[in-house]
Coordinates of C-alpha atoms in Angstrom, one line a residue:
M60 CA -27.9 -49.9 -5.6
R61 CA -29.7 -47.3 -3.5
A62 CA -27.8 -44.7 -1.4
G63 CA -26.8 -46.0 2.0
A64 CA -27.1 -49.7 1.0
S65 CA -24.6 -52.2 2.5
L66 CA -21.6 -53.3 0.5
Q67 CA -20.2 -56.7 1.3
V68 CA -16.4 -57.0 1.1
R69 CA -14.7 -60.5 1.3
T70 CA -10.9 -61.0 1.4
K71 CA -9.0 -64.3 1.9
G72 CA -6.1 -64.5 4.2
T73 CA -4.2 -67.0 6.3
S74 CA -6.9 -66.8 9.0
G75 CA -9.7 -67.4 6.6
V76 CA -12.4 -65.0 5.2
V77 CA -12.7 -61.6 6.7
E78 CA -16.0 -59.9 6.0
A79 CA -16.5 -56.1 6.4
S80 CA -19.7 -54.1 6.0
R81 CA -19.4 -50.6 4.7
T82 CA -21.9 -48.0 3.4
E83 CA -21.5 -46.2 0.1
D84 CA -21.1 -42.9 2.1
S85 CA -17.8 -44.3 3.4
F86 CA -16.3 -44.1 -0.1
S87 CA -17.6 -40.6 -1.2
I88 CA -14.9 -38.5 -2.9
I89 CA -15.2 -36.0 0.0
A90 CA -15.6 -37.0 3.7
L91 CA -17.8 -34.0 4.2
D92 CA -17.7 -33.8 8.0
K93 CA -13.9 -33.8 8.0
F94 CA -13.5 -31.7 4.9
I95 CA -15.5 -28.8 6.4
Q96 CA -13.2 -28.8 9.4
A97 CA -10.0 -29.0 7.4
T98 CA -11.0 -26.4 4.8
R99 CA -11.4 -23.8 7.6
D100 CA -7.6 -23.8 8.0
S101 CA -6.8 -23.4 4.3
G102 CA -5.8 -20.4 2.4
Y103 CA -6.7 -17.2 4.2
K104 CA -4.1 -15.1 5.9
G105 CA -6.7 -13.4 8.1
T106 CA -10.0 -11.7 8.5
T107 CA -9.4 -8.9 6.0
S108 CA -8.4 -11.5 3.3
A109 CA -11.6 -13.3 3.9
L110 CA -13.7 -10.2 3.8
S111 CA -12.0 -9.2 0.5
E112 CA -13.5 -12.2 -1.1
L113 CA -17.0 -10.9 -0.2
V114 CA -16.1 -7.5 -1.5
D115 CA -15.0 -9.1 -4.7
N116 CA -18.4 -10.8 -5.1
S117 CA -20.2 -7.6 -4.5
I118 CA -18.2 -5.7 -7.1
Q119 CA -18.8 -8.6 -9.5
A120 CA -22.5 -8.2 -8.9
G121 CA -22.3 -4.6 -10.0
A122 CA -22.5 -3.0 -6.5
T123 CA -21.7 0.6 -6.1
R124 CA -22.2 0.6 -2.3
I125 CA -20.8 -1.9 0.1
A126 CA -21.2 -1.7 3.8
I127 CA -19.2 -3.9 6.2
T128 CA -20.5 -4.0 9.8
V129 CA -18.7 -5.5 12.8
S130 CA -20.8 -5.8 15.9
S131 CA -21.2 -7.8 19.1
Y132 CA -24.3 -9.7 20.3
A133 CA -25.4 -11.0 23.7
T134 CA -24.0 -14.3 25.0
P135 CA -24.4 -16.1 28.3
P136 CA -22.3 -14.4 31.0
H137 CA -19.8 -17.2 31.3
L138 CA -18.9 -17.1 27.6
E139 CA -16.6 -14.7 25.7
Q140 CA -18.3 -11.9 23.8
D141 CA -19.3 -13.0 20.3
L142 CA -18.8 -10.9 17.3
E143 CA -20.9 -10.8 14.2
V144 CA -19.7 -9.6 10.8
S145 CA -21.9 -8.6 7.8
V146 CA -21.4 -7.4 4.3
L147 CA -24.2 -5.6 2.6
D148 CA -24.3 -4.5 -1.1
N149 CA -26.7 -3.0 -3.6
G150 CA -25.6 -5.3 -6.4
C151 CA -27.9 -7.2 -8.7
G152 CA -28.9 -9.9 -6.1
M153 CA -29.3 -13.6 -6.9
D154 CA -32.0 -15.9 -8.1
L155 CA -32.7 -19.0 -6.1
F156 CA -30.5 -21.3 -8.1
T157 CA -27.6 -18.9 -8.0
L158 CA -28.0 -18.4 -4.2
R159 CA -27.8 -22.1 -3.6
Q160 CA -24.8 -22.5 -6.0
A161 CA -23.0 -19.6 -4.3
L162 CA -22.9 -21.5 -1.0
R163 CA -21.4 -24.6 -2.6
F164 CA -17.6 -25.1 -2.7
G165 CA -16.8 -24.6 -6.4
G166 CA -20.4 -24.0 -7.2
S167 CA -20.0 -20.6 -8.9
T168 CA -22.1 -19.9 -12.0
R169 CA -19.0 -18.1 -13.3
F170 CA -16.5 -20.9 -12.8
G171 CA -13.4 -20.2 -15.0
D172 CA -14.7 -16.8 -16.0
R173 CA -11.8 -14.4 -16.2
S174 CA -13.8 -11.3 -17.0
G175 CA -14.0 -10.2 -13.4
L176 CA -12.6 -10.7 -9.9
G177 CA -14.1 -14.1 -9.2
R178 CA -13.3 -17.3 -11.0
Y179 CA -13.4 -20.5 -8.9
G180 CA -16.6 -20.3 -6.9
M181 CA -14.7 -20.9 -3.6
G182 CA -14.8 -17.4 -2.2
L183 CA -18.1 -17.1 -0.4
P184 CA -18.2 -20.5 1.5
N185 CA -14.5 -20.9 2.0
A186 CA -13.8 -17.3 3.2
S187 CA -16.9 -17.2 5.4
L188 CA -16.3 -20.6 7.2
S189 CA -12.6 -19.7 7.7
Q190 CA -13.8 -17.0 10.1
A191 CA -17.2 -18.1 11.4
R192 CA -19.1 -21.3 12.2
R193 CA -22.2 -20.2 10.4
V194 CA -22.8 -18.0 7.3
T195 CA -26.3 -16.8 6.3
V196 CA -27.0 -15.2 2.9
Y197 CA -30.0 -13.0 2.3
T198 CA -30.6 -11.8 -1.3
W199 CA -33.4 -10.0 -3.1
R200 CA -34.0 -8.7 -6.6
T201 CA -37.0 -7.0 -8.2
P202 CA -38.8 -9.3 -10.6
P203 CA -38.4 -8.1 -14.2
A204 CA -42.1 -7.4 -14.7
S205 CA -42.5 -5.4 -11.4
G206 CA -43.4 -1.8 -11.4
R207 CA -46.1 0.5 -10.1
G208 CA -49.3 -1.5 -10.4
V209 CA -52.9 -0.4 -10.7
G210 CA -55.2 -1.3 -7.8
T211 CA -58.8 -2.4 -7.9
R212 CA -59.9 1.2 -7.9
G213 CA -57.6 2.1 -10.7
A214 CA -55.3 4.1 -8.4
S215 CA -51.6 3.8 -8.7
E216 CA -50.3 1.6 -6.0
P217 CA -46.8 1.8 -4.4
I218 CA -44.2 -0.8 -5.5
E219 CA -43.9 -3.6 -3.0
P220 CA -40.4 -4.5 -1.9
P221 CA -39.0 -7.5 -3.6
P222 CA -39.1 -10.8 -1.7
V223 CA -36.0 -11.7 0.3
F224 CA -34.7 -15.2 0.3
R225 CA -32.2 -16.9 2.6
S226 CA -29.9 -19.9 2.8
Y227 CA -27.0 -20.8 5.0
L228 CA -24.1 -23.1 5.9
D229 CA -23.4 -24.3 9.4
V230 CA -20.1 -25.9 10.4
D231 CA -21.5 -27.8 13.4
A232 CA -24.5 -29.2 11.4
I233 CA -22.2 -30.4 8.7
A234 CA -19.7 -31.9 11.1
A235 CA -22.5 -33.7 12.9
G236 CA -23.8 -35.2 9.6
E237 CA -27.0 -33.2 9.8
M238 CA -26.4 -31.0 6.7
K239 CA -25.2 -32.7 3.5
E240 CA -26.4 -30.2 1.0
V241 CA -27.1 -26.5 0.8
P242 CA -30.6 -25.9 2.1
L243 CA -33.2 -24.8 -0.3
P244 CA -33.6 -21.0 -0.2
E245 CA -36.6 -19.9 1.9
P246 CA -38.6 -16.7 1.8
V247 CA -38.0 -14.4 4.8
T248 CA -41.2 -12.9 6.2
Q249 CA -39.4 -10.4 8.4
P250 CA -36.0 -9.8 6.7
P251 CA -33.3 -7.7 8.4
P252 CA -34.0 -3.9 7.9
E253 CA -30.8 -3.7 5.8
C254 CA -32.4 -5.7 3.1
A255 CA -33.8 -2.7 1.3
G256 CA -33.7 -1.3 -2.2
S257 CA -34.6 -2.9 -5.5
S258 CA -31.8 -5.5 -5.2
G259 CA -28.8 -6.6 -3.1
T260 CA -27.2 -9.2 -1.0
L261 CA -26.5 -9.4 2.8
V262 CA -23.9 -11.9 4.0
V263 CA -23.8 -12.5 7.8
W264 CA -21.2 -14.3 9.7
T265 CA -22.2 -15.5 13.2
R266 CA -20.4 -17.6 15.8
C267 CA -17.2 -16.0 14.6
D268 CA -14.5 -18.0 16.3
R269 CA -11.5 -17.3 14.1
L270 CA -11.4 -13.5 13.6
D271 CA -8.0 -11.9 14.0
H272 CA -9.2 -9.8 16.9
R273 CA -12.0 -10.1 19.6
R274 CA -12.8 -6.4 19.9
V275 CA -15.2 -4.6 17.6
S276 CA -13.0 -1.5 17.3
T277 CA -9.8 -3.3 16.6
T278 CA -11.4 -5.6 14.0
A279 CA -13.0 -2.6 12.2
K280 CA -9.9 -0.5 12.3
N281 CA -7.5 -3.1 10.9
C282 CA -9.9 -4.3 8.2
G283 CA -10.5 -0.7 7.1
A284 CA -6.8 0.0 6.6
E285 CA -6.2 -3.1 4.6
L286 CA -9.3 -2.7 2.4
A287 CA -8.3 0.9 1.7
R288 CA -5.1 -0.3 0.0
R289 CA -6.5 -3.5 -1.7
F290 CA -9.5 -1.8 -3.3
R291 CA -7.9 1.6 -3.9
H292 CA -8.5 1.5 -7.7
Y293 CA -12.2 0.8 -7.2
L294 CA -12.5 3.5 -4.6
W295 CA -10.9 6.0 -7.0
N296 CA -13.4 4.9 -9.6
G297 CA -16.4 5.7 -7.4
L298 CA -17.0 2.6 -5.2
S299 CA -18.5 3.5 -1.8
L300 CA -17.1 1.2 0.9
T301 CA -17.8 1.7 4.6
V302 CA -16.8 -0.2 7.8
N303 CA -19.1 0.5 10.7
G304 CA -20.5 3.5 8.9
E305 CA -17.1 5.1 8.3
A306 CA -16.2 5.7 4.7
I307 CA -13.0 4.0 3.6
K308 CA -10.6 6.4 1.8
P309 CA -8.2 4.9 -0.7
L310 CA -4.7 4.3 0.5
D311 CA -2.1 4.5 -2.2
P312 CA 1.1 2.6 -1.3
L313 CA 2.9 4.6 -4.1
F314 CA 1.8 7.9 -2.5
L315 CA 1.0 9.3 -5.9
R316 CA -2.7 10.1 -5.9
T317 CA -3.6 13.4 -4.4
E318 CA -7.1 12.0 -3.4
A319 CA -5.5 9.2 -1.3
Q320 CA -5.1 9.4 2.5
F321 CA -1.5 10.6 2.1
S322 CA 0.4 11.6 -1.0
G323 CA 3.4 13.6 -2.2
A324 CA 5.6 11.1 -4.1
R325 CA 6.7 11.5 -7.7
L326 CA 6.4 9.1 -10.6
F327 CA 9.8 7.8 -11.5
G328 CA 10.5 7.2 -15.1
E329 CA 7.9 6.0 -17.7
E330 CA 5.5 3.1 -17.2
L331 CA 6.9 -0.2 -18.4
T332 CA 4.7 -2.5 -20.5
Y333 CA 5.2 -6.2 -21.2
E334 CA 3.3 -8.7 -23.3
V335 CA 3.4 -12.1 -21.7
R336 CA 2.1 -15.3 -23.2
V337 CA -1.1 -16.8 -21.8
E338 CA -0.3 -20.4 -20.6
S339 CA -3.8 -21.7 -21.4
D340 CA -3.6 -20.4 -25.0
A341 CA -0.1 -19.9 -26.5
S342 CA -1.6 -17.8 -29.3
K343 CA -2.6 -15.1 -26.9
T344 CA -0.8 -12.6 -24.7
G345 CA -1.7 -10.6 -21.6
T346 CA -0.4 -7.1 -20.7
V347 CA 1.6 -6.4 -17.6
R348 CA 2.2 -2.7 -16.6
V349 CA 4.9 -1.6 -14.1
R350 CA 5.4 1.8 -12.6
F351 CA 7.6 3.2 -9.9
S352 CA 7.3 6.1 -7.4
E353 CA 10.0 8.0 -5.5
L354 CA 9.1 9.3 -2.0
P355 CA 10.4 12.8 -1.1
V356 CA 13.2 12.2 1.4
H357 CA 13.8 15.9 1.9
D358 CA 10.2 16.7 2.7
W359 CA 9.3 13.6 4.8
H360 CA 12.5 12.7 6.6
G361 CA 11.5 15.0 9.5
L362 CA 8.3 13.0 10.2
S363 CA 8.3 11.2 13.5
N364 CA 9.0 7.4 13.6
E365 CA 5.4 6.9 14.7
D366 CA 4.0 8.9 11.8
K367 CA 6.3 7.0 9.3
R368 CA 4.9 3.7 10.6
R369 CA 1.3 5.0 10.6
L370 CA 1.5 6.2 7.1
G371 CA 3.2 3.1 5.8
I372 CA 6.6 4.6 5.0
S373 CA 8.7 2.7 7.5
K374 CA 9.0 -1.0 6.6
G375 CA 6.8 -0.4 3.6
A376 CA 9.2 -1.4 0.9
G377 CA 7.8 -3.7 -1.7
V378 CA 5.9 -4.3 -4.9
S379 CA 2.1 -4.1 -5.0
I380 CA 0.7 -6.8 -7.3
V381 CA -2.7 -5.8 -8.7
R382 CA -5.0 -8.1 -10.6
A383 CA -8.0 -6.5 -12.5
G384 CA -7.7 -3.4 -10.3
R385 CA -7.6 -5.3 -7.0
E386 CA -4.4 -5.8 -5.0
V387 CA -3.7 -9.5 -4.5
D388 CA -0.3 -9.4 -2.9
Y389 CA 2.4 -7.1 -1.6
G390 CA 6.0 -8.2 -1.2
W391 CA 9.5 -8.3 -2.5
F392 CA 8.9 -9.6 -6.0
F393 CA 11.0 -9.5 -9.2
M394 CA 14.1 -8.1 -7.3
G395 CA 16.5 -10.8 -8.4
A396 CA 19.7 -10.6 -6.3
K397 CA 18.8 -7.3 -4.7
H398 CA 18.2 -7.6 -0.9
R399 CA 15.9 -5.3 0.9
E400 CA 17.5 -2.4 2.9
N401 CA 16.2 0.6 4.8
Y402 CA 16.6 2.9 1.8
D403 CA 14.1 0.8 -0.1
D404 CA 11.4 2.3 2.2
W405 CA 11.7 5.5 0.1
W406 CA 10.4 4.1 -3.2
R407 CA 7.5 1.9 -4.4
C408 CA 6.6 -0.3 -7.4
E409 CA 3.2 -1.4 -8.7
V410 CA 2.7 -4.3 -11.1
Q411 CA -0.8 -4.6 -12.8
F412 CA -1.9 -7.6 -14.8
E413 CA -4.9 -9.0 -16.5
P414 CA -6.7 -12.2 -15.2
A415 CA -5.6 -14.0 -18.4
L416 CA -2.2 -14.2 -16.8
D417 CA -3.4 -15.9 -13.6
E418 CA -1.2 -19.0 -14.3
A419 CA 1.9 -16.9 -15.0
F420 CA 1.5 -15.1 -11.7
G421 CA 0.5 -18.3 -9.9
I422 CA -2.7 -16.9 -8.5
T423 CA -4.6 -19.2 -6.1
H424 CA -8.3 -19.3 -5.6
T425 CA -8.0 -17.1 -2.5
K426 CA -6.5 -14.3 -4.6
Q427 CA -4.2 -13.1 -1.8
Q428 CA -0.8 -14.2 -3.0
V429 CA 1.2 -14.8 -6.1
R430 CA 3.9 -17.4 -7.1
P431 CA 5.3 -16.1 -10.3
R432 CA 6.4 -18.6 -12.9
A433 CA 9.9 -18.7 -14.2
H434 CA 9.2 -17.2 -17.6
L435 CA 7.4 -14.2 -15.9
I436 CA 10.3 -13.7 -13.5
D437 CA 12.8 -13.8 -16.4
A438 CA 10.7 -11.1 -18.3
L439 CA 10.2 -8.7 -15.5
T440 CA 13.1 -9.0 -13.1
P441 CA 15.9 -7.4 -15.1
D442 CA 14.1 -4.0 -15.4
I443 CA 12.5 -4.0 -11.9
E444 CA 15.8 -5.0 -10.2
A445 CA 17.8 -2.4 -12.0
T446 CA 15.3 0.3 -11.3
G447 CA 15.1 -0.7 -7.7
R448 CA 18.8 -0.5 -7.3
A449 CA 18.8 3.0 -8.9
L450 CA 16.1 4.2 -6.7
S451 CA 17.8 2.8 -3.6
A452 CA 21.0 4.6 -4.6
R453 CA 19.0 7.8 -5.0
A454 CA 17.4 7.4 -1.6
R455 CA 20.8 6.8 0.0
K456 CA 22.2 10.0 -1.6
A457 CA 19.1 12.0 -0.6
H458 CA 19.5 10.9 3.0
S459 CA 23.2 11.8 2.8
D460 CA 22.2 15.3 1.5
V461 CA 19.6 15.7 4.3
K462 CA 22.2 14.6 6.9
A463 CA 24.6 17.1 5.4
S464 CA 22.1 19.9 5.4
E465 CA 21.1 19.3 9.0
A466 CA 24.8 19.5 10.0
F467 CA 25.1 22.8 8.0
S468 CA 22.9 24.4 10.7
E469 CA 25.8 24.7 13.2
A470 CA 28.1 26.5 10.7
E471 CA 25.2 28.7 9.6
R472 CA 24.5 29.6 13.2
V473 CA 28.1 30.4 14.0
A474 CA 28.5 32.6 10.8
S475 CA 25.3 34.5 11.7
A476 CA 26.7 35.3 15.1
G477 CA 30.0 36.4 13.7
D478 CA 28.3 38.5 11.1
L479 CA 27.5 41.1 13.8
L480 CA 31.2 41.8 14.2
L481 CA 31.7 42.7 10.6
Q482 CA 30.8 45.7 8.4
P483 CA 27.2 45.5 7.1
L484 CA 26.6 44.0 3.7
P485 CA 24.8 45.9 1.0
N486 CA 21.0 45.6 1.2
R487 CA 20.5 45.0 -2.4
A488 CA 20.4 41.7 -4.2
R489 CA 22.9 40.8 -6.8
A490 CA 21.1 40.7 -10.2
S491 CA 23.2 37.8 -11.4
D492 CA 22.1 35.7 -8.4
E493 CA 18.3 35.8 -9.0
A494 CA 18.2 32.7 -11.3
L495 CA 20.4 30.6 -9.1
M496 CA 18.5 31.5 -5.9
K497 CA 15.2 30.6 -7.6
S498 CA 16.6 27.3 -8.8
L499 CA 17.9 26.4 -5.4
Q500 CA 14.5 27.1 -3.7
R501 CA 12.6 25.1 -6.4
N502 CA 14.8 22.0 -6.4
H503 CA 15.9 21.7 -2.8
P504 CA 12.9 21.7 -0.3
E505 CA 15.2 21.5 2.7
F506 CA 17.1 24.6 1.6
R507 CA 13.8 26.4 1.0
R508 CA 12.5 25.4 4.4
R509 CA 15.6 26.8 6.1
L510 CA 15.4 30.1 4.3
S511 CA 11.7 30.4 5.1
E512 CA 12.4 29.9 8.8
G513 CA 14.7 32.9 8.8
K514 CA 16.8 31.7 11.7
S515 CA 20.1 32.3 10.0
R516 CA 21.5 34.8 7.5
Y517 CA 23.4 31.9 5.9
A518 CA 22.3 28.7 4.2
I519 CA 24.4 25.9 2.8
V520 CA 23.2 23.6 0.1
A521 CA 24.9 20.8 -2.0
A522 CA 23.9 21.3 -5.6
S523 CA 25.5 20.8 -9.0
L524 CA 27.1 23.9 -10.6
P525 CA 27.9 24.6 -14.2
G526 CA 31.6 24.7 -15.0
T527 CA 34.4 23.6 -12.7
A528 CA 33.8 25.6 -9.6
F529 CA 33.9 23.8 -6.2
F530 CA 31.5 26.4 -4.7
S531 CA 29.5 29.4 -5.5
S532 CA 27.3 31.9 -3.7
A533 CA 24.0 33.8 -4.2
F534 CA 22.7 36.9 -2.3
D535 CA 19.1 38.0 -2.3
G536 CA 19.7 41.3 -0.4
D537 CA 19.3 39.6 3.0
R538 CA 20.6 36.1 3.0
I539 CA 23.6 34.4 1.5
A540 CA 23.4 30.9 0.0
L541 CA 26.6 28.9 -0.2
V542 CA 26.4 26.3 -2.9
I543 CA 28.9 23.4 -2.7
N544 CA 29.3 21.4 -5.9
P545 CA 29.1 17.6 -5.2
D546 CA 30.5 16.9 -8.7
H547 CA 33.9 18.6 -7.9
P548 CA 36.8 16.3 -7.0
F549 CA 37.3 18.2 -3.7
Y550 CA 33.8 17.2 -2.7
R551 CA 34.3 13.6 -3.5
E552 CA 37.8 13.3 -2.0
I553 CA 37.6 15.5 1.0
Y554 CA 34.4 17.2 1.8
G555 CA 32.0 14.3 1.0
P556 CA 33.8 11.8 3.4
L557 CA 33.8 14.5 6.1
A558 CA 30.1 15.0 5.6
A559 CA 29.4 11.3 5.9
S560 CA 31.5 10.7 8.9
D561 CA 30.1 10.5 12.5
G562 CA 33.6 10.9 14.0
Q563 CA 33.8 14.0 16.3
Q564 CA 37.1 15.2 14.9
D565 CA 35.8 15.0 11.3
K566 CA 32.6 16.9 12.3
E567 CA 34.7 19.7 13.9
F568 CA 37.1 19.9 10.9
R569 CA 34.1 20.0 8.5
G570 CA 32.5 22.8 10.5
K571 CA 35.7 24.9 10.2
L572 CA 35.9 24.1 6.5
E573 CA 32.3 25.3 6.0
L574 CA 33.1 28.6 7.9
L575 CA 36.1 29.1 5.6
L576 CA 33.8 28.8 2.6
L577 CA 31.0 30.9 4.2
A578 CA 33.7 33.6 4.8
A579 CA 34.7 33.4 1.1
A580 CA 31.0 33.8 0.0
R581 CA 30.6 36.8 2.3
S582 CA 33.7 38.5 0.9
E583 CA 32.4 38.0 -2.6
V584 CA 29.1 39.7 -1.7
A585 CA 30.8 42.5 0.2
S586 CA 33.2 43.2 -2.7
T587 CA 30.7 43.1 -5.5
G588 CA 30.2 46.6 -7.1
T589 CA 32.6 48.3 -4.6
R590 CA 34.9 51.1 -5.9
G591 CA 38.6 50.3 -5.9
W592 CA 38.1 46.5 -5.6
T593 CA 41.3 44.5 -5.8
P594 CA 42.0 40.8 -5.1
A595 CA 44.0 41.9 -2.1
K596 CA 41.0 43.7 -0.6
Q597 CA 38.8 40.6 -1.1
R598 CA 41.4 38.4 0.6
A599 CA 41.5 40.9 3.5
Q600 CA 37.7 40.8 3.8
W601 CA 37.8 37.0 3.6
S602 CA 40.4 36.8 6.3
D603 CA 38.4 39.2 8.5
A604 CA 35.2 37.3 8.1
L605 CA 36.9 33.9 8.8
A606 CA 38.5 35.3 12.0
A607 CA 35.1 36.7 13.1
F608 CA 33.4 33.4 12.4
L609 CA 36.0 31.2 14.2
N610 CA 36.0 33.6 17.2
S611 CA 32.2 33.1 17.5
R612 CA 32.5 29.3 18.0

């Protein structure tokens, strides 16, 4: 039976014979006009996710330069301004068969191939039509036998640019039944000027009705920030990616790489490695690598809330899931019973896996989210959850230390004022204090910062001490460091709770306690090396210093 022929259907019922006439098209597996409308709503979280598919294709084609352009073009005065989005690369280009296949849903020439970023052949058409009503693809490649030819006079002739071919998909034409297959690629006599070089591809979205934003600047800015994180590993490896001519710099959510936009975190522990079975072949395994980073609370706590949001510190807690060097999801994965809290903003985790483990991670064809299977969750969660809890506890303590050090400033200020009422201290450093002072400055950035500011002669820091002492002191010839040992029972039972309290009475009592200890530290410095020293003289100096400090409040 030829296509479009009538099919007679007869059914018997109580009212006699009912006859219906249908065409074969009514029973095609896909109702194309409705499918194209429905598929526009499937899968993609937004414009950047859709653009990422095109960047994937360019990388798979061997591109080293990818240029994304967001622009506006003229529309009738009564219509909203239209945006146009294009992605240009210098990859290998496509032959005519591949170009036509690339615009088919599931038409990839690499279907099922796990060697690269693509796999299902849905990316180009599905991503493009999720954002625009028309997608046009230009592609060109130098024929294998091309080169500098010899003209009729024997002179060397310049290489002619390779021919550019074009094909497209149009939502309205498909919905109207006017387009039922991908058009045959046609040569372009006057291709866009961007179609230059020996090979490449240009994808153009027009009639963009589903972009996240309607302004060129907003669309470009938001896409650039997301792409900087998703493709960071490729950018570090030399990929050039631009948005409206501006180079995208890699954004490291772990804040480890010095060449990223912002860095300064420390790697926490050693990288964890797991061998996970491949579901499609039980005889094989794939590798999963997990690493953690710890953000420097002491150095960054003073950043403004706006800067913390801009840099991705605030509300940035989570795990970056990276497939074949490209981030496919970011969220609260493999954390078991641990709930997210504010302290989790101060550490990060990255999980990298091979495409062979797509089923284990529950990767969809859009490559923008994961749904880990039970056996993978069982393998990774114990270590990741335990490390997350440890890092959260470390962040909580670091914030407590910062809070304590900020509160120290009042006692330090009062002691400095009272110091003027006392006999001058010797102007030489104590030799025994040199190692302790260097250690404090190296391991406690906030303490180092306060000393460098030089606003006070006194500085207080909480740091572990050898032995059983509750506190110690160090003198560099100018400033006195009071070191309070957080491992001592007095700290845990008395001083620590006072430091953590927001109650006004507790704050006042803590301040007086700190002045008591600062006076003790000063008396030690004043008594060191003095002739005729006795415990009674040191107690007297301690008492005098404490009186001077308290009277300065």
